[in-house]
């Protein structure tokens, strides 16, 4: 199974402390891994490559449970592949996070009474770099706490020289291929961040507003429109109706008076209007609404911008200088004075966009911006999944991906910021426009200026799978490690990041997709299934849990909840349970080492082994095969569950306990079982290592004398199976379980010894009598033995003498009372279920509840009667 027969184990009894202290183990052990270069990938290696790039966290960020969750899974995948003999590269890095980072530094400046304009662009950008060096990257240290096995020698940053060159290169290529263009369009504008933001950076929520109905025009040449944004009427340039709407046909083509202004606007017919909604007439504000902008283009309407970048009104005397929300009330008041409000304002819940960074209400705004023409790029991204070059896991998540890439709008890539990759476009004094690539000299001379905008952060992070490997140069890293194997990320950023990487990777790398598999996870939620939020507050700092319970406990809890694509609930009690698991592994391994567990010498032949030895080896190989299958299907919760139950239930609770009598007796059987137990622990620790790396490495090096599990071999299924041994031990387990249940039913304490006679004649249980007696606390029967209770189980018979352990009369009285209550419950339930009138009127859920009560009562009756039959007579 493993290649460790030549290694000599150290003396175990003195090498492990009596209690596991994660804080003493984890930090020093991680630094040892890094110092020895275990995580560094060799681009010259002949080993097959396995590559994962980390979703780059923001330079402003700190480790939250969502990071810890995904990093645990990526680390598990990478560690396993490294153990399987792959040249595994997990590449780390950070994103420059344009808006978030600029906001941080602007806040610092505000505390000094300054703005970025006081510094100027160059000095401000230098200040951001200083902030990055001093405060940025805190999350990288926290990743070390978690145990991330990343190649720190290849750490990248989206604003470093190499990645900046990649950005300039792909911008130039897209521009030359006419896939990047500049145009005036409606964009999402944040009046707080003072920049355009993309559709996917807008968070929509249901906000309370007021719907106002306003009459435009006079007499028969009038109509009513309804709006929640009354202030935008100052920029109306038309009213639109449906071409087939008979109510307004006489108005189409006519001019009507726009209230509060000295302008008249046309009534146009457009199929976008829903005649069944409201009055069937809509106001058209092309400069402040995306749908109105399209209507305006179809009808050649002017676009009037009525507010500035801060959301302050810039037109029409009485309202100039008012904030947009102040102007809303002022406009409604002025309309009321003119008698233009035809219905009182009424509450109206509607979906309103907010900036994902600062939560400010987004303002649709007509603006000149840079765009990516996504049509051909998005089609290629869709085709790569449809034709099987890239697989999405779980497969049912493909629909979300296709819904996005098949309906993608052109991407606004310019941001009105100073921190980021500046758009490489120069404008000349005579209207020249020049795109400058990384190897080009920018034009010089009087009148030449560079575009002041920077690129959307997602533009550079979209290049991440290949720019981090040295593209556009043809580097050894790029040749060895591209395409990457799997992208593991949350389903919530399919739109932000996954689609961008697919489009850019296929475009830049000659149709070769950036990864073979997209493995999508859910989101981490609290134990009640609620989204974690600082405002709830139910957000948890994973470092607090790591301090209290150890990083392995946090990792195991997260992996144990990771079903593909599904959200992951997590609570502190679950982390405590995982801490108990790591302690159990430590204590049980320590016990095993002190009692003969060893990997010295070859594994004995099956003919020399006990049934328990053969059973645990058979179960071990089954577990190896299961875990491999679960890894290959990204079923982390199932593999964690399989490992938990194998380790705790089968190895520690059964095999170790069944073998104690063998170990205590000594001799050749003890030597054989010690070698089997050593083998089982060796393989079990290897299987557990990718998920809980710290405790397993500390134990494995003690057990085997090996250097580190990080560079150990992944176990293979040897094919050994012994169904007969499995069936034999299952019978032993049945006997022990049934007698334990009976003891509990009789109120016996766990350690209380009871005289017993075991008749195992003619069964496979006979060799296990000593173990059965040991585990059940059964004494020899003795001369005064009286069988007061007999339990037939698994073809054997266990007779117990309870005369000196329980008050039989009191126990019979108690059980008789419980039986009467259960029979009464059964009678009442049967009465209701037999009443046709009741069944005809009662709701289904009520009937189902009564059926459940009946089934429970019948189960209780059977259980209590069996207990009474087992009690001594008299």
PDB file of C-alpha atoms in Angstrom, residues 164-416:
ATOM      1  CA  UNK A 164       0.917  45.506 -16.347  1.00  0.00           C
ATOM      2  CA  UNK A 165       2.692  44.505 -19.566  1.00  0.00           C
ATOM      3  CA  UNK A 166       0.058  41.802 -20.123  1.00  0.00           C
ATOM      4  CA  UNK A 167      -2.719  44.376 -19.685  1.00  0.00           C
ATOM      5  CA  UNK A 168      -1.181  46.763 -22.219  1.00  0.00           C
ATOM      6  CA  UNK A 169      -0.601  43.916 -24.667  1.00  0.00           C
ATOM      7  CA  UNK A 170      -4.141  42.602 -24.663  1.00  0.00           C
ATOM      8  CA  UNK A 171      -5.652  46.107 -24.737  1.00  0.00           C
ATOM      9  CA  UNK A 172      -3.599  46.888 -27.847  1.00  0.00           C
ATOM     10  CA  UNK A 173      -4.587  43.618 -29.561  1.00  0.00           C
ATOM     11  CA  UNK A 174      -8.272  44.062 -28.784  1.00  0.00           C
ATOM     12  CA  UNK A 175      -8.127  47.688 -29.945  1.00  0.00           C
ATOM     13  CA  UNK A 176      -6.400  46.748 -33.201  1.00  0.00           C
ATOM     14  CA  UNK A 177      -9.006  44.002 -33.745  1.00  0.00           C
ATOM     15  CA  UNK A 178     -11.749  46.616 -33.219  1.00  0.00           C
ATOM     16  CA  UNK A 179     -12.975  44.816 -30.107  1.00  0.00           C
ATOM     17  CA  UNK A 180     -12.343  47.863 -27.916  1.00  0.00           C
ATOM     18  CA  UNK A 181     -14.058  51.157 -28.754  1.00  0.00           C
ATOM     19  CA  UNK A 182     -15.061  54.470 -27.189  1.00  0.00           C
ATOM     20  CA  UNK A 183     -18.678  55.584 -27.169  1.00  0.00           C
ATOM     21  CA  UNK A 184     -21.222  57.656 -25.278  1.00  0.00           C
ATOM     22  CA  UNK A 185     -23.641  55.311 -23.577  1.00  0.00           C
ATOM     23  CA  UNK A 186     -25.733  55.048 -20.448  1.00  0.00           C
ATOM     24  CA  UNK A 187     -23.601  53.644 -17.643  1.00  0.00           C
ATOM     25  CA  UNK A 188     -24.021  52.965 -13.942  1.00  0.00           C
ATOM     26  CA  UNK A 189     -22.544  55.935 -12.131  1.00  0.00           C
ATOM     27  CA  UNK A 190     -21.649  56.051  -8.443  1.00  0.00           C
ATOM     28  CA  UNK A 191     -21.926  59.652  -7.159  1.00  0.00           C
ATOM     29  CA  UNK A 192     -19.869  58.651  -4.102  1.00  0.00           C
ATOM     30  CA  UNK A 193     -16.975  56.830  -5.830  1.00  0.00           C
ATOM     31  CA  UNK A 194     -17.246  59.248  -8.800  1.00  0.00           C
ATOM     32  CA  UNK A 195     -16.755  56.520 -11.384  1.00  0.00           C
ATOM     33  CA  UNK A 196     -18.590  54.312 -13.779  1.00  0.00           C
ATOM     34  CA  UNK A 197     -19.216  50.788 -12.514  1.00  0.00           C
ATOM     35  CA  UNK A 198     -20.202  47.741 -14.517  1.00  0.00           C
ATOM     36  CA  UNK A 199     -23.587  46.034 -14.373  1.00  0.00           C
ATOM     37  CA  UNK A 200     -22.170  43.259 -12.228  1.00  0.00           C
ATOM     38  CA  UNK A 201     -20.858  45.735  -9.650  1.00  0.00           C
ATOM     39  CA  UNK A 202     -24.406  46.943  -8.994  1.00  0.00           C
ATOM     40  CA  UNK A 203     -26.336  45.316  -6.149  1.00  0.00           C
ATOM     41  CA  UNK A 204     -30.093  45.491  -6.444  1.00  0.00           C
ATOM     42  CA  UNK A 205     -32.416  45.637  -3.459  1.00  0.00           C
ATOM     43  CA  UNK A 206     -36.067  46.387  -2.890  1.00  0.00           C
ATOM     44  CA  UNK A 207     -36.337  50.017  -1.760  1.00  0.00           C
ATOM     45  CA  UNK A 208     -39.412  51.953  -0.678  1.00  0.00           C
ATOM     46  CA  UNK A 209     -40.219  54.746  -3.132  1.00  0.00           C
ATOM     47  CA  UNK A 210     -43.197  56.850  -4.154  1.00  0.00           C
ATOM     48  CA  UNK A 211     -44.975  56.592  -7.475  1.00  0.00           C
ATOM     49  CA  UNK A 212     -46.068  59.978  -8.768  1.00  0.00           C
ATOM     50  CA  UNK A 213     -48.565  60.426 -11.638  1.00  0.00           C
ATOM     51  CA  UNK A 214     -47.990  63.598 -13.675  1.00  0.00           C
ATOM     52  CA  UNK A 215     -50.095  65.129 -16.469  1.00  0.00           C
ATOM     53  CA  UNK A 216     -48.130  66.363 -19.507  1.00  0.00           C
ATOM     54  CA  UNK A 217     -49.802  68.650 -22.074  1.00  0.00           C
ATOM     55  CA  UNK A 218     -53.211  70.303 -22.050  1.00  0.00           C
ATOM     56  CA  UNK A 219     -56.804  69.185 -22.624  1.00  0.00           C
ATOM     57  CA  UNK A 220     -57.250  66.495 -25.256  1.00  0.00           C
ATOM     58  CA  UNK A 221     -53.576  66.810 -26.113  1.00  0.00           C
ATOM     59  CA  UNK A 222     -52.495  65.563 -22.721  1.00  0.00           C
ATOM     60  CA  UNK A 223     -51.525  62.282 -21.146  1.00  0.00           C
ATOM     61  CA  UNK A 224     -50.400  60.981 -17.746  1.00  0.00           C
ATOM     62  CA  UNK A 225     -47.072  59.344 -16.926  1.00  0.00           C
ATOM     63  CA  UNK A 226     -46.002  57.729 -13.644  1.00  0.00           C
ATOM     64  CA  UNK A 227     -42.491  57.812 -12.191  1.00  0.00           C
ATOM     65  CA  UNK A 228     -40.519  57.202  -9.016  1.00  0.00           C
ATOM     66  CA  UNK A 229     -37.790  59.623 -10.179  1.00  0.00           C
ATOM     67  CA  UNK A 230     -39.717  62.853 -10.683  1.00  0.00           C
ATOM     68  CA  UNK A 231     -36.523  64.935 -10.836  1.00  0.00           C
ATOM     69  CA  UNK A 232     -35.516  63.305 -14.137  1.00  0.00           C
ATOM     70  CA  UNK A 233     -38.499  64.896 -15.927  1.00  0.00           C
ATOM     71  CA  UNK A 234     -36.287  67.957 -16.284  1.00  0.00           C
ATOM     72  CA  UNK A 235     -34.333  65.919 -18.859  1.00  0.00           C
ATOM     73  CA  UNK A 236     -37.329  64.438 -20.717  1.00  0.00           C
ATOM     74  CA  UNK A 237     -37.157  64.780 -24.489  1.00  0.00           C
ATOM     75  CA  UNK A 238     -40.274  62.758 -25.415  1.00  0.00           C
ATOM     76  CA  UNK A 239     -43.231  60.735 -24.216  1.00  0.00           C
ATOM     77  CA  UNK A 240     -43.547  57.245 -25.721  1.00  0.00           C
ATOM     78  CA  UNK A 241     -46.655  55.140 -26.332  1.00  0.00           C
ATOM     79  CA  UNK A 242     -47.212  51.819 -28.066  1.00  0.00           C
ATOM     80  CA  UNK A 243     -47.899  52.082 -31.821  1.00  0.00           C
ATOM     81  CA  UNK A 244     -51.125  50.041 -31.503  1.00  0.00           C
ATOM     82  CA  UNK A 245     -52.530  51.897 -28.497  1.00  0.00           C
ATOM     83  CA  UNK A 246     -55.758  53.505 -29.773  1.00  0.00           C
ATOM     84  CA  UNK A 247     -55.900  55.903 -26.812  1.00  0.00           C
ATOM     85  CA  UNK A 248     -52.909  57.873 -28.019  1.00  0.00           C
ATOM     86  CA  UNK A 249     -52.831  57.477 -31.787  1.00  0.00           C
ATOM     87  CA  UNK A 250     -54.079  61.034 -32.233  1.00  0.00           C
ATOM     88  CA  UNK A 251     -51.064  62.311 -30.248  1.00  0.00           C
ATOM     89  CA  UNK A 252     -48.263  60.431 -31.989  1.00  0.00           C
ATOM     90  CA  UNK A 253     -46.063  62.934 -33.801  1.00  0.00           C
ATOM     91  CA  UNK A 254     -47.469  65.941 -31.930  1.00  0.00           C
ATOM     92  CA  UNK A 255     -45.624  68.193 -29.486  1.00  0.00           C
ATOM     93  CA  UNK A 256     -46.855  68.570 -25.935  1.00  0.00           C
ATOM     94  CA  UNK A 257     -45.772  70.967 -23.203  1.00  0.00           C
ATOM     95  CA  UNK A 258     -43.275  69.622 -20.652  1.00  0.00           C
ATOM     96  CA  UNK A 259     -44.328  70.938 -17.211  1.00  0.00           C
ATOM     97  CA  UNK A 260     -42.012  73.286 -15.282  1.00  0.00           C
ATOM     98  CA  UNK A 261     -40.019  74.077 -18.430  1.00  0.00           C
ATOM     99  CA  UNK A 262     -40.371  76.201 -21.521  1.00  0.00           C
ATOM    100  CA  UNK A 263     -39.872  73.170 -23.748  1.00  0.00           C
ATOM    101  CA  UNK A 264     -42.258  71.125 -25.860  1.00  0.00           C
ATOM    102  CA  UNK A 265     -41.489  67.449 -26.486  1.00  0.00           C
ATOM    103  CA  UNK A 266     -42.847  64.976 -29.072  1.00  0.00           C
ATOM    104  CA  UNK A 267     -45.025  61.946 -28.500  1.00  0.00           C
ATOM    105  CA  UNK A 268     -43.370  58.960 -30.201  1.00  0.00           C
ATOM    106  CA  UNK A 269     -44.613  55.453 -30.894  1.00  0.00           C
ATOM    107  CA  UNK A 270     -42.287  52.675 -29.737  1.00  0.00           C
ATOM    108  CA  UNK A 271     -42.896  48.952 -29.295  1.00  0.00           C
ATOM    109  CA  UNK A 272     -40.856  48.918 -26.092  1.00  0.00           C
ATOM    110  CA  UNK A 273     -43.826  50.478 -24.262  1.00  0.00           C
ATOM    111  CA  UNK A 274     -46.202  48.043 -22.560  1.00  0.00           C
ATOM    112  CA  UNK A 275     -49.737  49.403 -23.155  1.00  0.00           C
ATOM    113  CA  UNK A 276     -51.072  47.248 -20.310  1.00  0.00           C
ATOM    114  CA  UNK A 277     -48.778  48.762 -17.688  1.00  0.00           C
ATOM    115  CA  UNK A 278     -49.952  51.903 -15.895  1.00  0.00           C
ATOM    116  CA  UNK A 279     -51.353  54.504 -18.259  1.00  0.00           C
ATOM    117  CA  UNK A 280     -49.532  53.041 -21.265  1.00  0.00           C
ATOM    118  CA  UNK A 281     -47.475  56.227 -21.628  1.00  0.00           C
ATOM    119  CA  UNK A 282     -43.880  56.622 -20.425  1.00  0.00           C
ATOM    120  CA  UNK A 283     -41.623  59.634 -20.065  1.00  0.00           C
ATOM    121  CA  UNK A 284     -38.373  59.374 -22.060  1.00  0.00           C
ATOM    122  CA  UNK A 285     -35.143  60.667 -20.461  1.00  0.00           C
ATOM    123  CA  UNK A 286     -32.368  59.407 -22.769  1.00  0.00           C
ATOM    124  CA  UNK A 287     -29.471  60.725 -20.681  1.00  0.00           C
ATOM    125  CA  UNK A 288     -30.640  59.123 -17.426  1.00  0.00           C
ATOM    126  CA  UNK A 289     -32.223  55.755 -18.208  1.00  0.00           C
ATOM    127  CA  UNK A 290     -30.844  52.833 -20.273  1.00  0.00           C
ATOM    128  CA  UNK A 291     -34.193  51.907 -21.839  1.00  0.00           C
ATOM    129  CA  UNK A 292     -34.937  55.563 -22.595  1.00  0.00           C
ATOM    130  CA  UNK A 293     -31.486  55.873 -24.169  1.00  0.00           C
ATOM    131  CA  UNK A 294     -32.365  53.117 -26.649  1.00  0.00           C
ATOM    132  CA  UNK A 295     -35.733  54.739 -27.399  1.00  0.00           C
ATOM    133  CA  UNK A 296     -33.906  58.007 -27.950  1.00  0.00           C
ATOM    134  CA  UNK A 297     -31.513  56.367 -30.423  1.00  0.00           C
ATOM    135  CA  UNK A 298     -34.384  54.844 -32.365  1.00  0.00           C
ATOM    136  CA  UNK A 299     -36.197  58.159 -32.640  1.00  0.00           C
ATOM    137  CA  UNK A 300     -33.196  60.481 -32.918  1.00  0.00           C
ATOM    138  CA  UNK A 301     -34.059  62.275 -29.678  1.00  0.00           C
ATOM    139  CA  UNK A 302     -31.659  64.689 -27.971  1.00  0.00           C
ATOM    140  CA  UNK A 303     -30.073  63.593 -24.678  1.00  0.00           C
ATOM    141  CA  UNK A 304     -30.078  66.223 -21.934  1.00  0.00           C
ATOM    142  CA  UNK A 305     -27.843  65.665 -18.911  1.00  0.00           C
ATOM    143  CA  UNK A 306     -29.486  67.306 -15.903  1.00  0.00           C
ATOM    144  CA  UNK A 307     -27.117  66.452 -13.056  1.00  0.00           C
ATOM    145  CA  UNK A 308     -23.377  66.419 -12.467  1.00  0.00           C
ATOM    146  CA  UNK A 309     -21.097  63.618 -11.310  1.00  0.00           C
ATOM    147  CA  UNK A 310     -22.108  64.213  -7.666  1.00  0.00           C
ATOM    148  CA  UNK A 311     -25.822  63.771  -8.425  1.00  0.00           C
ATOM    149  CA  UNK A 312     -26.515  67.504  -8.150  1.00  0.00           C
ATOM    150  CA  UNK A 313     -29.036  69.165 -10.491  1.00  0.00           C
ATOM    151  CA  UNK A 314     -27.439  71.465 -13.087  1.00  0.00           C
ATOM    152  CA  UNK A 315     -30.477  72.718 -15.053  1.00  0.00           C
ATOM    153  CA  UNK A 316     -33.622  74.826 -14.540  1.00  0.00           C
ATOM    154  CA  UNK A 317     -33.145  77.708 -12.122  1.00  0.00           C
ATOM    155  CA  UNK A 318     -35.235  76.747  -9.073  1.00  0.00           C
ATOM    156  CA  UNK A 319     -33.587  73.338  -8.802  1.00  0.00           C
ATOM    157  CA  UNK A 320     -29.967  74.062  -9.681  1.00  0.00           C
ATOM    158  CA  UNK A 321     -27.607  72.986  -6.881  1.00  0.00           C
ATOM    159  CA  UNK A 322     -30.061  70.582  -5.240  1.00  0.00           C
ATOM    160  CA  UNK A 323     -29.037  67.015  -4.560  1.00  0.00           C
ATOM    161  CA  UNK A 324     -31.034  64.551  -6.691  1.00  0.00           C
ATOM    162  CA  UNK A 325     -33.123  63.386  -3.740  1.00  0.00           C
ATOM    163  CA  UNK A 326     -33.781  66.939  -2.553  1.00  0.00           C
ATOM    164  CA  UNK A 327     -34.738  67.852  -6.113  1.00  0.00           C
ATOM    165  CA  UNK A 328     -37.230  64.964  -6.216  1.00  0.00           C
ATOM    166  CA  UNK A 329     -39.349  66.497  -3.449  1.00  0.00           C
ATOM    167  CA  UNK A 330     -38.914  70.014  -4.828  1.00  0.00           C
ATOM    168  CA  UNK A 331     -40.061  68.999  -8.320  1.00  0.00           C
ATOM    169  CA  UNK A 332     -43.115  67.197  -6.948  1.00  0.00           C
ATOM    170  CA  UNK A 333     -43.980  70.286  -4.876  1.00  0.00           C
ATOM    171  CA  UNK A 334     -43.705  72.561  -7.924  1.00  0.00           C
ATOM    172  CA  UNK A 335     -45.869  70.184  -9.993  1.00  0.00           C
ATOM    173  CA  UNK A 336     -48.498  70.208  -7.264  1.00  0.00           C
ATOM    174  CA  UNK A 337     -48.619  73.984  -7.359  1.00  0.00           C
ATOM    175  CA  UNK A 338     -49.317  73.799 -11.100  1.00  0.00           C
ATOM    176  CA  UNK A 339     -51.993  71.148 -10.592  1.00  0.00           C
ATOM    177  CA  UNK A 340     -49.993  68.581 -12.541  1.00  0.00           C
ATOM    178  CA  UNK A 341     -50.128  65.811  -9.941  1.00  0.00           C
ATOM    179  CA  UNK A 342     -53.212  63.812 -10.912  1.00  0.00           C
ATOM    180  CA  UNK A 343     -52.922  61.212  -8.118  1.00  0.00           C
ATOM    181  CA  UNK A 344     -51.532  61.395  -4.626  1.00  0.00           C
ATOM    182  CA  UNK A 345     -48.090  59.919  -4.139  1.00  0.00           C
ATOM    183  CA  UNK A 346     -48.370  56.289  -3.161  1.00  0.00           C
ATOM    184  CA  UNK A 347     -45.768  53.927  -1.644  1.00  0.00           C
ATOM    185  CA  UNK A 348     -44.053  51.777  -4.220  1.00  0.00           C
ATOM    186  CA  UNK A 349     -41.475  49.024  -3.611  1.00  0.00           C
ATOM    187  CA  UNK A 350     -39.088  48.743  -6.509  1.00  0.00           C
ATOM    188  CA  UNK A 351     -35.669  47.309  -7.318  1.00  0.00           C
ATOM    189  CA  UNK A 352     -32.967  49.949  -6.967  1.00  0.00           C
ATOM    190  CA  UNK A 353     -29.296  49.557  -7.866  1.00  0.00           C
ATOM    191  CA  UNK A 354     -26.591  50.326  -5.300  1.00  0.00           C
ATOM    192  CA  UNK A 355     -22.826  50.508  -5.633  1.00  0.00           C
ATOM    193  CA  UNK A 356     -21.404  47.225  -4.371  1.00  0.00           C
ATOM    194  CA  UNK A 357     -18.488  49.116  -2.791  1.00  0.00           C
ATOM    195  CA  UNK A 358     -20.088  51.999  -0.914  1.00  0.00           C
ATOM    196  CA  UNK A 359     -23.834  51.140  -1.114  1.00  0.00           C
ATOM    197  CA  UNK A 360     -24.710  54.527  -2.644  1.00  0.00           C
ATOM    198  CA  UNK A 361     -27.748  54.530  -4.954  1.00  0.00           C
ATOM    199  CA  UNK A 362     -26.440  54.226  -8.497  1.00  0.00           C
ATOM    200  CA  UNK A 363     -27.428  56.866 -11.041  1.00  0.00           C
ATOM    201  CA  UNK A 364     -27.862  55.917 -14.720  1.00  0.00           C
ATOM    202  CA  UNK A 365     -25.854  58.534 -16.586  1.00  0.00           C
ATOM    203  CA  UNK A 366     -24.927  59.254 -20.184  1.00  0.00           C
ATOM    204  CA  UNK A 367     -21.168  59.214 -20.399  1.00  0.00           C
ATOM    205  CA  UNK A 368     -18.277  58.779 -22.823  1.00  0.00           C
ATOM    206  CA  UNK A 369     -16.551  55.537 -21.860  1.00  0.00           C
ATOM    207  CA  UNK A 370     -14.388  52.722 -23.218  1.00  0.00           C
ATOM    208  CA  UNK A 371     -16.085  49.435 -24.043  1.00  0.00           C
ATOM    209  CA  UNK A 372     -15.204  45.858 -24.977  1.00  0.00           C
ATOM    210  CA  UNK A 373     -17.284  44.450 -27.823  1.00  0.00           C
ATOM    211  CA  UNK A 374     -18.049  41.140 -26.147  1.00  0.00           C
ATOM    212  CA  UNK A 375     -20.094  39.415 -28.878  1.00  0.00           C
ATOM    213  CA  UNK A 376     -17.388  37.203 -30.462  1.00  0.00           C
ATOM    214  CA  UNK A 377     -15.528  36.785 -27.163  1.00  0.00           C
ATOM    215  CA  UNK A 378     -18.648  35.664 -25.300  1.00  0.00           C
ATOM    216  CA  UNK A 379     -19.603  33.252 -28.098  1.00  0.00           C
ATOM    217  CA  UNK A 380     -16.183  31.606 -27.842  1.00  0.00           C
ATOM    218  CA  UNK A 381     -16.610  31.347 -24.060  1.00  0.00           C
ATOM    219  CA  UNK A 382     -19.979  29.649 -24.513  1.00  0.00           C
ATOM    220  CA  UNK A 383     -18.729  27.291 -27.226  1.00  0.00           C
ATOM    221  CA  UNK A 384     -15.825  26.083 -25.057  1.00  0.00           C
ATOM    222  CA  UNK A 385     -18.292  24.739 -22.484  1.00  0.00           C
ATOM    223  CA  UNK A 386     -20.804  23.457 -25.019  1.00  0.00           C
ATOM    224  CA  UNK A 387     -18.226  21.408 -26.916  1.00  0.00           C
ATOM    225  CA  UNK A 388     -16.744  19.917 -23.734  1.00  0.00           C
ATOM    226  CA  UNK A 389     -13.348  21.615 -23.702  1.00  0.00           C
ATOM    227  CA  UNK A 390     -14.328  23.089 -20.342  1.00  0.00           C
ATOM    228  CA  UNK A 391     -16.586  21.293 -17.872  1.00  0.00           C
ATOM    229  CA  UNK A 392     -18.694  23.062 -15.265  1.00  0.00           C
ATOM    230  CA  UNK A 393     -19.232  21.222 -12.009  1.00  0.00           C
ATOM    231  CA  UNK A 394     -21.895  20.693 -10.844  1.00  0.00           C
ATOM    232  CA  UNK A 395     -23.326  20.431 -14.330  1.00  0.00           C
ATOM    233  CA  UNK A 396     -26.626  22.086 -13.431  1.00  0.00           C
ATOM    234  CA  UNK A 397     -24.692  25.332 -12.869  1.00  0.00           C
ATOM    235  CA  UNK A 398     -24.039  25.478 -16.630  1.00  0.00           C
ATOM    236  CA  UNK A 399     -27.397  27.167 -17.156  1.00  0.00           C
ATOM    237  CA  UNK A 400     -26.309  30.183 -15.090  1.00  0.00           C
ATOM    238  CA  UNK A 401     -23.122  30.403 -17.102  1.00  0.00           C
ATOM    239  CA  UNK A 402     -24.936  30.254 -20.442  1.00  0.00           C
ATOM    240  CA  UNK A 403     -27.585  32.735 -19.273  1.00  0.00           C
ATOM    241  CA  UNK A 404     -24.763  35.189 -18.767  1.00  0.00           C
ATOM    242  CA  UNK A 405     -22.428  34.613 -21.711  1.00  0.00           C
ATOM    243  CA  UNK A 406     -25.272  34.221 -24.211  1.00  0.00           C
ATOM    244  CA  UNK A 407     -26.860  37.519 -23.213  1.00  0.00           C
ATOM    245  CA  UNK A 408     -23.830  39.612 -22.320  1.00  0.00           C
ATOM    246  CA  UNK A 409     -23.889  43.331 -23.055  1.00  0.00           C
ATOM    247  CA  UNK A 410     -20.787  45.194 -24.142  1.00  0.00           C
ATOM    248  CA  UNK A 411     -18.520  45.715 -21.153  1.00  0.00           C
ATOM    249  CA  UNK A 412     -17.732  49.209 -19.887  1.00  0.00           C
ATOM    250  CA  UNK A 413     -14.055  48.955 -18.943  1.00  0.00           C
ATOM    251  CA  UNK A 414     -13.138  52.566 -18.113  1.00  0.00           C
ATOM    252  CA  UNK A 415     -13.169  53.896 -14.557  1.00  0.00           C
ATOM    253  CA  UNK A 416     -12.798  57.502 -13.460  1.00  0.00           C
TER     254      UNK A 416
END
